[in-house]
Short mmCIF file of C-alpha atoms in Angstrom, two decimals:
data_model
loop_
_atom_site.label_atom_id
_atom_site.label_comp_id
_atom_site.label_asym_id
_atom_site.label_seq_id
_atom_site.Cartn_x
_atom_site.Cartn_y
_atom_site.Cartn_z
CA MET A 1 16.61 -18.34 64.44
CA THR A 2 18.53 -19.30 61.54
CA ASN A 3 19.48 -16.62 59.39
CA ARG A 4 20.62 -19.21 56.42
CA THR A 5 18.26 -20.35 54.00
CA ALA A 6 18.58 -23.13 51.43
CA TYR A 7 16.66 -22.81 48.04
CA THR A 8 16.60 -26.45 46.64
CA ASN A 9 15.53 -28.23 43.72
CA ALA A 10 15.89 -25.05 41.61
CA ARG A 11 16.14 -24.20 38.11
CA LEU A 12 19.38 -21.64 38.54
CA LEU A 13 19.62 -19.26 35.92
CA ASP A 14 22.23 -16.50 35.71
CA PRO A 15 22.47 -14.73 32.27
CA ALA A 16 25.77 -13.23 33.39
CA THR A 17 27.55 -16.71 33.30
CA GLY A 18 25.47 -18.80 31.28
CA LEU A 19 24.17 -20.91 34.08
CA ASP A 20 21.06 -22.74 33.58
CA ALA A 21 20.94 -26.07 35.68
CA ILE A 22 19.45 -27.61 38.25
CA GLY A 23 20.76 -26.90 41.85
CA GLY A 24 20.49 -25.12 45.09
CA LEU A 25 21.32 -21.72 46.22
CA LEU A 26 22.12 -20.51 49.92
CA VAL A 27 21.98 -17.54 51.37
CA GLU A 28 23.44 -16.74 54.59
CA GLY A 29 22.15 -13.27 56.32
CA THR A 30 21.81 -10.94 53.28
CA LYS A 31 24.31 -12.56 50.93
CA ILE A 32 24.48 -15.63 48.51
CA ALA A 33 26.72 -17.76 50.25
CA ASP A 34 27.18 -20.37 47.43
CA PHE A 35 24.92 -22.07 44.59
CA GLY A 36 25.55 -24.44 41.96
CA PRO A 37 24.32 -28.18 40.90
CA ALA A 38 26.41 -29.80 43.56
CA LEU A 39 25.14 -28.07 46.13
CA PHE A 40 23.04 -29.55 48.64
CA ARG A 41 23.54 -33.08 46.90
CA ASP A 42 24.73 -34.68 50.26
CA GLY A 43 21.37 -32.87 52.01
CA VAL A 44 20.56 -29.87 53.56
CA PRO A 45 22.78 -28.94 56.70
CA GLU A 46 20.72 -28.95 60.02
CA GLY A 47 19.71 -25.50 61.41
CA VAL A 48 19.18 -24.33 57.58
CA GLU A 49 15.67 -23.42 56.48
CA ARG A 50 14.87 -25.19 53.36
CA ILE A 51 12.62 -23.96 50.29
CA ASP A 52 12.01 -26.64 47.94
CA CYS A 53 11.73 -24.56 44.88
CA GLY A 54 10.05 -27.69 43.13
CA GLY A 55 12.19 -27.04 39.81
CA ALA A 56 10.97 -23.47 39.45
CA CYS A 57 13.23 -20.80 37.76
CA LEU A 58 15.71 -19.11 40.58
CA ALA A 59 17.28 -15.88 38.72
CA PRO A 60 18.81 -12.76 40.12
CA GLY A 61 15.95 -10.23 40.69
CA LEU A 62 14.55 -8.12 38.12
CA VAL A 63 16.46 -4.45 37.93
CA ASP A 64 14.10 -2.03 36.36
CA LEU A 65 15.75 1.19 34.35
CA ARG A 66 12.73 3.52 34.30
CA ALA A 67 9.52 3.81 36.94
CA ASP A 68 7.54 6.76 37.62
CA VAL A 69 6.63 5.90 41.75
CA GLY A 70 4.44 9.15 42.19
CA GLU A 71 5.95 10.01 45.61
CA PRO A 72 6.30 13.03 46.33
CA GLY A 73 3.94 15.10 45.02
CA PHE A 74 1.67 12.58 43.05
CA GLU A 75 0.69 10.14 46.23
CA HIS A 76 -2.53 9.93 44.26
CA ASN A 77 -1.25 7.87 41.84
CA GLU A 78 1.42 5.73 43.75
CA THR A 79 3.70 5.94 46.81
CA LEU A 80 6.95 4.77 47.54
CA LEU A 81 5.50 1.93 49.96
CA THR A 82 2.41 0.70 46.93
CA ALA A 83 5.12 1.33 44.18
CA SER A 84 7.46 -1.29 46.17
CA ARG A 85 4.86 -3.89 46.98
CA SER A 86 3.74 -3.72 43.13
CA ALA A 87 7.78 -4.28 42.33
CA ALA A 88 7.90 -6.87 44.47
CA ALA A 89 5.48 -8.91 43.10
CA GLY A 90 6.61 -8.49 39.76
CA GLY A 91 10.08 -9.81 40.75
CA ILE A 92 11.70 -6.82 40.95
CA THR A 93 14.28 -6.25 43.68
CA ALA A 94 15.81 -2.91 42.23
CA LEU A 95 14.24 0.28 40.26
CA ALA A 96 15.37 3.23 39.44
CA CYS A 97 12.37 6.41 39.53
CA LEU A 98 12.07 9.27 37.76
CA PRO A 99 12.91 12.66 38.73
CA ASN A 100 9.60 14.03 37.51
CA THR A 101 8.15 14.79 40.83
CA ASP A 102 7.05 17.67 42.96
CA PRO A 103 9.30 18.66 43.69
CA VAL A 104 11.38 17.94 41.16
CA LEU A 105 14.40 15.62 42.20
CA ASP A 106 17.03 18.57 41.21
CA ASP A 107 18.95 18.88 44.35
CA VAL A 108 20.57 16.93 46.89
CA ALA A 109 17.37 17.34 49.52
CA GLY A 110 15.25 15.43 46.95
CA LEU A 111 17.37 12.17 46.26
CA GLU A 112 18.14 12.21 50.59
CA PHE A 113 14.11 11.88 50.64
CA ILE A 114 13.82 9.10 48.22
CA ALA A 115 16.74 7.77 50.07
CA ARG A 116 15.04 7.67 53.20
CA ARG A 117 11.66 6.90 52.25
CA ALA A 118 13.15 3.86 50.45
CA ARG A 119 14.87 2.73 53.87
CA GLU A 120 11.48 3.21 55.67
CA VAL A 121 9.44 0.89 53.26
CA LYS A 122 12.17 -1.42 53.37
CA LEU A 123 10.91 -3.61 50.49
CA VAL A 124 12.63 -3.35 47.10
CA LYS A 125 15.72 -1.20 46.52
CA ILE A 126 15.01 2.34 45.21
CA PHE A 127 17.51 4.53 43.46
CA ALA A 128 16.94 7.92 41.80
CA TYR A 129 17.76 9.53 38.98
CA ALA A 130 18.23 13.39 39.29
CA SER A 131 16.94 15.84 36.62
CA VAL A 132 19.41 16.94 33.74
CA THR A 133 17.81 20.68 33.93
CA ARG A 134 16.25 22.51 37.08
CA GLU A 135 12.89 21.74 37.38
CA THR A 136 13.05 19.70 34.01
CA ALA A 137 12.60 22.96 32.21
CA GLY A 138 15.12 22.33 30.10
CA ARG A 139 17.23 25.27 30.44
CA GLU A 140 19.70 25.74 33.08
CA ILE A 141 21.52 22.56 34.06
CA ALA A 142 21.37 21.14 37.29
CA GLU A 143 23.91 20.81 39.86
CA MET A 144 25.59 17.53 38.49
CA GLY A 145 28.47 17.18 40.48
CA LEU A 146 26.82 17.57 43.94
CA LEU A 147 23.81 15.21 42.61
CA ALA A 148 26.46 12.49 41.46
CA GLU A 149 28.03 12.49 44.96
CA ALA A 150 24.59 12.35 46.69
CA GLY A 151 23.87 9.33 44.94
CA ALA A 152 22.15 10.03 41.38
CA VAL A 153 22.17 6.48 39.25
CA GLY A 154 21.97 8.91 36.14
CA PHE A 155 20.52 12.14 34.81
CA THR A 156 17.38 12.62 32.57
CA ASP A 157 14.43 15.08 32.78
CA GLY A 158 12.10 11.96 32.85
CA THR A 159 9.52 12.27 30.42
CA SER A 160 10.12 15.82 29.44
CA PRO A 161 12.77 15.74 26.62
CA VAL A 162 16.09 17.50 26.69
CA THR A 163 15.12 19.59 23.68
CA ASP A 164 17.71 22.32 23.56
CA ALA A 165 20.88 21.26 21.76
CA GLY A 166 23.16 23.21 23.41
CA VAL A 167 21.83 22.50 26.77
CA MET A 168 22.12 18.44 25.75
CA ARG A 169 25.65 19.06 24.71
CA ARG A 170 26.79 20.51 28.00
CA ALA A 171 24.66 17.78 29.76
CA LEU A 172 26.57 15.18 28.17
CA SER A 173 30.06 16.48 28.76
CA TYR A 174 29.30 17.24 32.61
CA ALA A 175 28.00 13.82 33.30
CA LYS A 176 30.63 12.18 31.41
CA THR A 177 32.95 14.28 34.38
CA TRP A 178 31.31 12.25 36.94
CA GLY A 179 30.71 8.96 35.13
CA ARG A 180 26.96 9.20 34.89
CA THR A 181 24.86 8.72 31.84
CA ILE A 182 22.22 11.14 30.17
CA PHE A 183 19.11 8.88 29.80
CA GLN A 184 16.87 10.94 26.94
CA HIS A 185 13.19 10.45 26.40
CA PRO A 186 13.85 11.30 22.61
CA ALA A 187 10.74 13.29 21.30
CA GLU A 188 11.37 16.32 19.39
CA PRO A 189 8.35 18.50 20.80
CA SER A 190 7.37 20.32 17.70
CA LEU A 191 6.43 17.24 16.06
CA ALA A 192 4.69 15.55 18.92
CA ALA A 193 3.17 18.32 20.58
CA GLY A 194 -0.55 17.83 21.03
CA GLY A 195 -0.67 14.31 19.44
CA ALA A 196 -2.53 11.45 21.23
CA MET A 197 -1.34 8.49 19.23
CA ASN A 198 0.75 7.24 16.48
CA ALA A 199 0.22 9.22 13.18
CA GLY A 200 -0.82 7.36 10.46
CA GLU A 201 -4.20 5.46 9.17
CA VAL A 202 -5.55 4.43 12.49
CA ALA A 203 -5.33 8.13 14.08
CA THR A 204 -6.84 9.39 11.03
CA ARG A 205 -9.65 7.15 11.30
CA LEU A 206 -10.26 7.94 15.00
CA GLY A 207 -9.82 11.72 14.11
CA LEU A 208 -7.15 11.93 16.53
CA LYS A 209 -4.34 14.07 16.15
CA GLY A 210 -1.32 11.93 15.56
CA ILE A 211 2.35 11.70 16.48
CA SER A 212 5.06 11.32 13.84
CA PRO A 213 7.60 8.78 14.33
CA MET A 214 10.03 11.06 13.01
CA ALA A 215 9.54 13.19 16.61
CA GLU A 216 11.62 10.01 18.27
CA ILE A 217 13.63 9.60 15.32
CA ILE A 218 15.37 13.23 14.69
CA MET A 219 15.68 13.65 17.85
CA LEU A 220 17.97 10.41 18.45
CA GLU A 221 19.86 11.45 15.27
CA ARG A 222 20.44 14.94 16.81
CA ASP A 223 21.71 13.40 20.11
CA LEU A 224 24.05 10.93 18.88
CA ARG A 225 25.61 13.83 17.09
CA LEU A 226 26.14 15.25 20.34
CA VAL A 227 27.30 12.07 21.61
CA GLU A 228 30.19 11.94 19.15
CA MET A 229 31.23 15.47 19.62
CA THR A 230 31.37 15.26 23.55
CA GLY A 231 32.27 11.35 23.84
CA GLY A 232 29.61 11.60 26.67
CA ARG A 233 27.45 8.04 27.83
CA TYR A 234 23.93 8.34 26.15
CA HIS A 235 20.86 5.93 26.68
CA ALA A 236 17.82 6.11 24.69
CA ALA A 237 14.43 5.36 26.72
CA ASN A 238 11.55 3.68 25.21
CA ILE A 239 12.69 3.05 21.80
CA SER A 240 9.66 2.30 19.83
CA THR A 241 10.12 2.82 16.09
CA ALA A 242 11.83 0.53 13.35
CA GLU A 243 14.37 3.46 12.21
CA SER A 244 15.15 4.28 15.88
CA VAL A 245 16.41 0.48 16.23
CA ASP A 246 18.66 1.31 12.69
CA VAL A 247 20.24 4.60 14.14
CA ILE A 248 20.96 3.27 17.40
CA ARG A 249 22.68 -0.01 15.59
CA ARG A 250 24.55 2.49 13.09
CA ALA A 251 25.78 4.39 16.37
CA LYS A 252 26.92 0.88 18.14
CA ARG A 253 28.79 0.18 14.96
CA LYS A 254 30.59 3.70 15.29
CA GLY A 255 31.76 2.90 18.59
CA LEU A 256 29.83 5.39 20.32
CA LYS A 257 29.03 5.08 24.13
CA VAL A 258 25.38 4.60 23.56
CA THR A 259 22.46 2.14 24.97
CA CYS A 260 18.71 1.74 24.86
CA ASP A 261 15.78 0.10 25.80
CA THR A 262 12.29 -0.31 24.91
CA ALA A 263 9.55 -1.72 27.01
CA PRO A 264 6.61 -4.45 26.73
CA PRO A 265 4.00 -2.37 25.08
CA TYR A 266 6.20 -1.38 22.16
CA PHE A 267 6.91 -5.40 21.34
CA SER A 268 3.55 -6.73 22.54
CA LEU A 269 1.01 -4.20 20.96
CA THR A 270 0.27 -1.89 18.06
CA GLU A 271 -1.72 1.40 17.50
CA VAL A 272 -4.15 -0.95 16.50
CA ASP A 273 -4.77 -2.29 20.08
CA VAL A 274 -6.12 1.34 20.40
CA GLY A 275 -9.32 0.03 19.25
CA ASP A 276 -12.12 2.39 20.48
CA TYR A 277 -10.25 5.12 21.79
CA ARG A 278 -9.36 2.65 25.01
CA THR A 279 -7.43 5.35 26.85
CA PHE A 280 -5.40 2.86 29.06
CA PHE A 281 -3.71 2.17 25.39
CA LYS A 282 -2.14 6.27 25.21
CA LEU A 283 1.17 5.71 25.81
CA SER A 284 4.24 8.32 25.29
CA PRO A 285 5.88 7.14 23.08
CA PRO A 286 2.46 5.85 21.36
CA LEU A 287 2.11 2.23 20.09
CA ARG A 288 3.15 2.28 16.69
CA GLY A 289 2.40 0.20 13.71
CA GLU A 290 3.17 -3.92 13.17
CA MET A 291 6.44 -3.17 11.29
CA ASP A 292 7.92 -1.26 14.28
CA ARG A 293 6.73 -4.20 16.75
CA ARG A 294 8.68 -6.52 14.83
CA ALA A 295 12.01 -4.15 14.26
CA ILE A 296 11.77 -3.95 18.25
CA ILE A 297 11.83 -8.00 18.64
CA ASP A 298 14.47 -7.94 16.06
CA GLY A 299 16.54 -5.44 18.34
CA LEU A 300 16.12 -7.21 21.16
CA ALA A 301 17.15 -10.25 19.39
CA ASP A 302 20.18 -9.03 17.87
CA GLY A 303 21.27 -6.96 21.02
CA THR A 304 20.97 -3.53 19.83
CA ILE A 305 18.16 -2.98 22.33
CA ASP A 306 19.85 -3.50 25.41
CA ALA A 307 17.10 -3.43 28.32
CA ILE A 308 13.73 -3.82 28.62
CA ALA A 309 11.90 -1.24 31.32
CA SER A 310 8.81 -1.57 32.95
CA ASP A 311 8.30 2.01 32.03
CA HIS A 312 5.94 1.91 35.49
CA ALA A 313 3.65 5.19 34.90
CA PRO A 314 0.57 4.89 37.19
CA ARG A 315 -2.13 7.54 36.36
CA ASP A 316 -5.95 7.85 38.64
CA GLN A 317 -9.22 6.93 36.93
CA ASP A 318 -9.78 11.01 37.22
CA VAL A 319 -7.13 11.33 33.94
CA LYS A 320 -7.88 8.12 32.25
CA ARG A 321 -11.76 7.66 32.25
CA VAL A 322 -11.85 11.09 30.10
CA PRO A 323 -12.07 11.49 26.23
CA PHE A 324 -8.57 9.91 24.60
CA GLY A 325 -7.53 13.09 23.19
CA GLN A 326 -7.73 14.60 26.73
CA ALA A 327 -6.11 11.48 28.80
CA ALA A 328 -2.58 11.27 30.05
CA PHE A 329 -0.27 9.12 28.67
CA GLY A 330 0.73 5.98 30.80
CA SER A 331 0.61 2.40 32.11
CA VAL A 332 1.09 0.45 34.86
CA GLY A 333 3.89 -1.72 34.50
CA PHE A 334 5.79 -3.60 37.38
CA GLU A 335 3.93 -6.67 37.64
CA THR A 336 3.41 -7.32 33.85
CA LEU A 337 7.07 -6.82 33.19
CA LEU A 338 8.39 -10.54 33.64
CA PRO A 339 5.50 -12.60 31.71
CA LEU A 340 5.50 -10.42 29.09
CA VAL A 341 9.47 -10.67 28.64
CA LEU A 342 8.76 -14.26 28.93
CA GLU A 343 6.37 -13.91 26.05
CA LEU A 344 9.26 -13.28 23.95
CA VAL A 345 10.59 -16.80 25.15
CA HIS A 346 7.63 -18.65 24.62
CA LYS A 347 7.32 -17.54 21.08
CA GLU A 348 10.84 -18.37 20.35
CA HIS A 349 12.17 -14.74 19.94
CA LEU A 350 14.96 -14.88 22.58
CA SER A 351 16.33 -17.78 24.82
CA LEU A 352 15.28 -17.79 28.24
CA LEU A 353 19.07 -16.57 29.40
CA GLY A 354 18.79 -13.94 26.60
CA ALA A 355 15.36 -12.69 27.72
CA LEU A 356 16.54 -12.31 31.46
CA ASP A 357 19.26 -10.75 30.44
CA THR A 358 17.42 -7.82 29.56
CA VAL A 359 16.18 -7.28 32.89
CA THR A 360 18.71 -8.38 35.06
CA ARG A 361 22.48 -7.81 34.09
CA ARG A 362 22.24 -5.50 31.55
CA PRO A 363 20.07 -2.63 33.32
CA ALA A 364 22.15 -3.12 36.21
CA ASP A 365 25.53 -2.59 34.32
CA ILE A 366 23.61 0.47 32.58
CA LEU A 367 22.95 1.84 36.13
CA GLY A 368 26.58 1.47 36.95
CA LEU A 369 24.88 -1.03 40.19
CA LYS A 370 27.55 -2.80 41.04
CA GLY A 371 27.26 -6.84 41.89
CA MET A 372 23.53 -6.33 40.99
CA GLY A 373 21.50 -8.37 38.43
CA ARG A 374 23.66 -11.70 38.57
CA LEU A 375 24.22 -14.57 41.05
CA ALA A 376 27.48 -14.08 42.71
CA LYS A 377 29.00 -16.05 45.78
CA GLY A 378 28.99 -12.84 48.44
CA GLY A 379 26.89 -10.97 46.36
CA ALA A 380 23.49 -9.54 47.74
CA ALA A 381 20.84 -12.34 47.88
CA ASP A 382 18.57 -10.36 45.60
CA LEU A 383 16.17 -13.40 43.92
CA VAL A 384 13.12 -14.14 42.10
CA LEU A 385 11.55 -17.28 41.72
CA PHE A 386 9.51 -17.88 39.18
CA ASP A 387 7.34 -20.48 37.12
CA ALA A 388 7.98 -19.88 33.65
CA GLU A 389 5.16 -21.86 32.34
CA ARG A 390 2.27 -20.80 34.64
CA PRO A 391 -0.81 -19.15 32.78
CA TRP A 392 -2.85 -16.41 34.55
CA LYS A 393 -4.97 -13.74 33.42
CA VAL A 394 -4.07 -9.77 33.82
CA GLU A 395 -6.47 -8.53 36.20
CA ALA A 396 -5.68 -4.98 36.86
CA GLU A 397 -8.14 -4.43 39.95
CA LYS A 398 -5.83 -6.96 41.60
CA LEU A 399 -2.51 -5.59 40.92
CA ALA A 400 -0.74 -4.25 43.71
CA SER A 401 0.07 -0.65 42.52
CA LYS A 402 -2.31 1.95 43.65
CA SER A 403 -3.47 2.72 40.19
CA LYS A 404 -5.05 0.02 37.85
CA ASN A 405 -4.16 1.50 34.47
CA SER A 406 -2.96 -1.30 32.86
CA CYS A 407 -2.75 -1.57 29.01
CA PHE A 408 -2.58 -5.18 29.41
CA ASP A 409 -5.64 -5.90 31.44
CA ARG A 410 -7.48 -8.94 30.63
CA ARG A 411 -4.31 -10.46 28.74
CA PRO A 412 -3.61 -13.91 29.23
CA VAL A 413 0.00 -14.42 30.08
CA GLN A 414 2.53 -16.99 30.96
CA GLY A 415 5.07 -16.89 33.81
CA MET A 416 4.40 -16.10 37.40
CA VAL A 417 6.17 -14.75 40.07
CA LEU A 418 6.58 -17.24 43.02
CA ARG A 419 8.80 -15.21 45.45
CA THR A 420 10.94 -12.13 45.80
CA VAL A 421 14.09 -12.15 47.75
CA VAL A 422 15.74 -8.58 48.58
CA ASP A 423 19.09 -9.08 50.63
CA GLY A 424 17.49 -12.15 51.81
CA ARG A 425 14.63 -11.12 52.93
CA THR A 426 11.44 -12.52 51.08
CA VAL A 427 9.43 -9.40 50.27
CA HIS A 428 6.91 -10.96 48.25
CA SER A 429 5.22 -14.55 48.05
CA LYS A 430 2.74 -16.05 46.11
CA ALA A 431 1.14 -17.37 48.98
CA ASP A 432 0.68 -13.88 50.58
#
């Protein structure tokens, strides 16, 4: 059996180099052997498997900055196997999972468990964050040195913000020693506790307790002062407000080592979509107003917001089919990530290469995953083949994720993943 595969008649896209051309790509084993407009001009050599892409887009596989995979401890929501299948269906070839599991990923054994299960599942590449503090309790800093040596791609308490300023200051300093970044979910608890949705007219009309945008902004402002003090590397997750974008923009102008991401709900939806207490739209941070949504798009367009994460958060029906105030936060996101990013292209907010950059090269660089998120000779053959124009409708019950809590259920989208390839192996095909 040949271990060489020729992808012909493809629209090659590589945000890292600006490549956008019709051509071919050759995979040998697990690596990209060659690619370019002139490749296969004289035909495909004998003994090479040929895949005619039919003019579809062939790009680096998506790299997802943030996912809740459920295992260990919450397998009723998702397992590493179902998460991998869902990610592969979304064109994601590598993802970083949060440490908010049971037990929390705050020791070497936890990281080794994720690595072993990822090898057993053998679909997409799964990396893990370690927690900043033991049990994500916000008090005692975890053994960062050991965890970094064991492969932690960064440190975060996941959806639990590090609220103690002294702990955050020490964490930034220690993480810098090991060349790692602190990933923060900025939400000041005294302003967010008990809230169910964005504070404002809609929350008042629905009789729901609101979460002030200040909860996000104040914690960002505090953290960035600490970044300036320590020189540490800081990443703000899930930016959702206009003022947060301004805060990050100013920090970057000052030269601080700061990056940030957002997720599709924050440029695609607003608090109005909560409608009549629709719990699948209960997210953390909450959906904001229209001006915030527009500011997020502007932040993506000018590069202030570096990346787009799926923020995949599977939840079973028992915690979603309840009154809005009692419902859990979160929405699945792997399989809707690419079409919603492409929505920014179809609406002419971003170029195609610019949009892909937010889900390929940039998140890979933020995580320090060398060589990932780009097409390179000798690099890993992690690829996504997609039709950027093909329309389809999201049907939550058909998603590969074990949970079906999609806030984009029934939404018409444009852009379909046709094939996902990891280390040269096809791990998802539309024909499957």
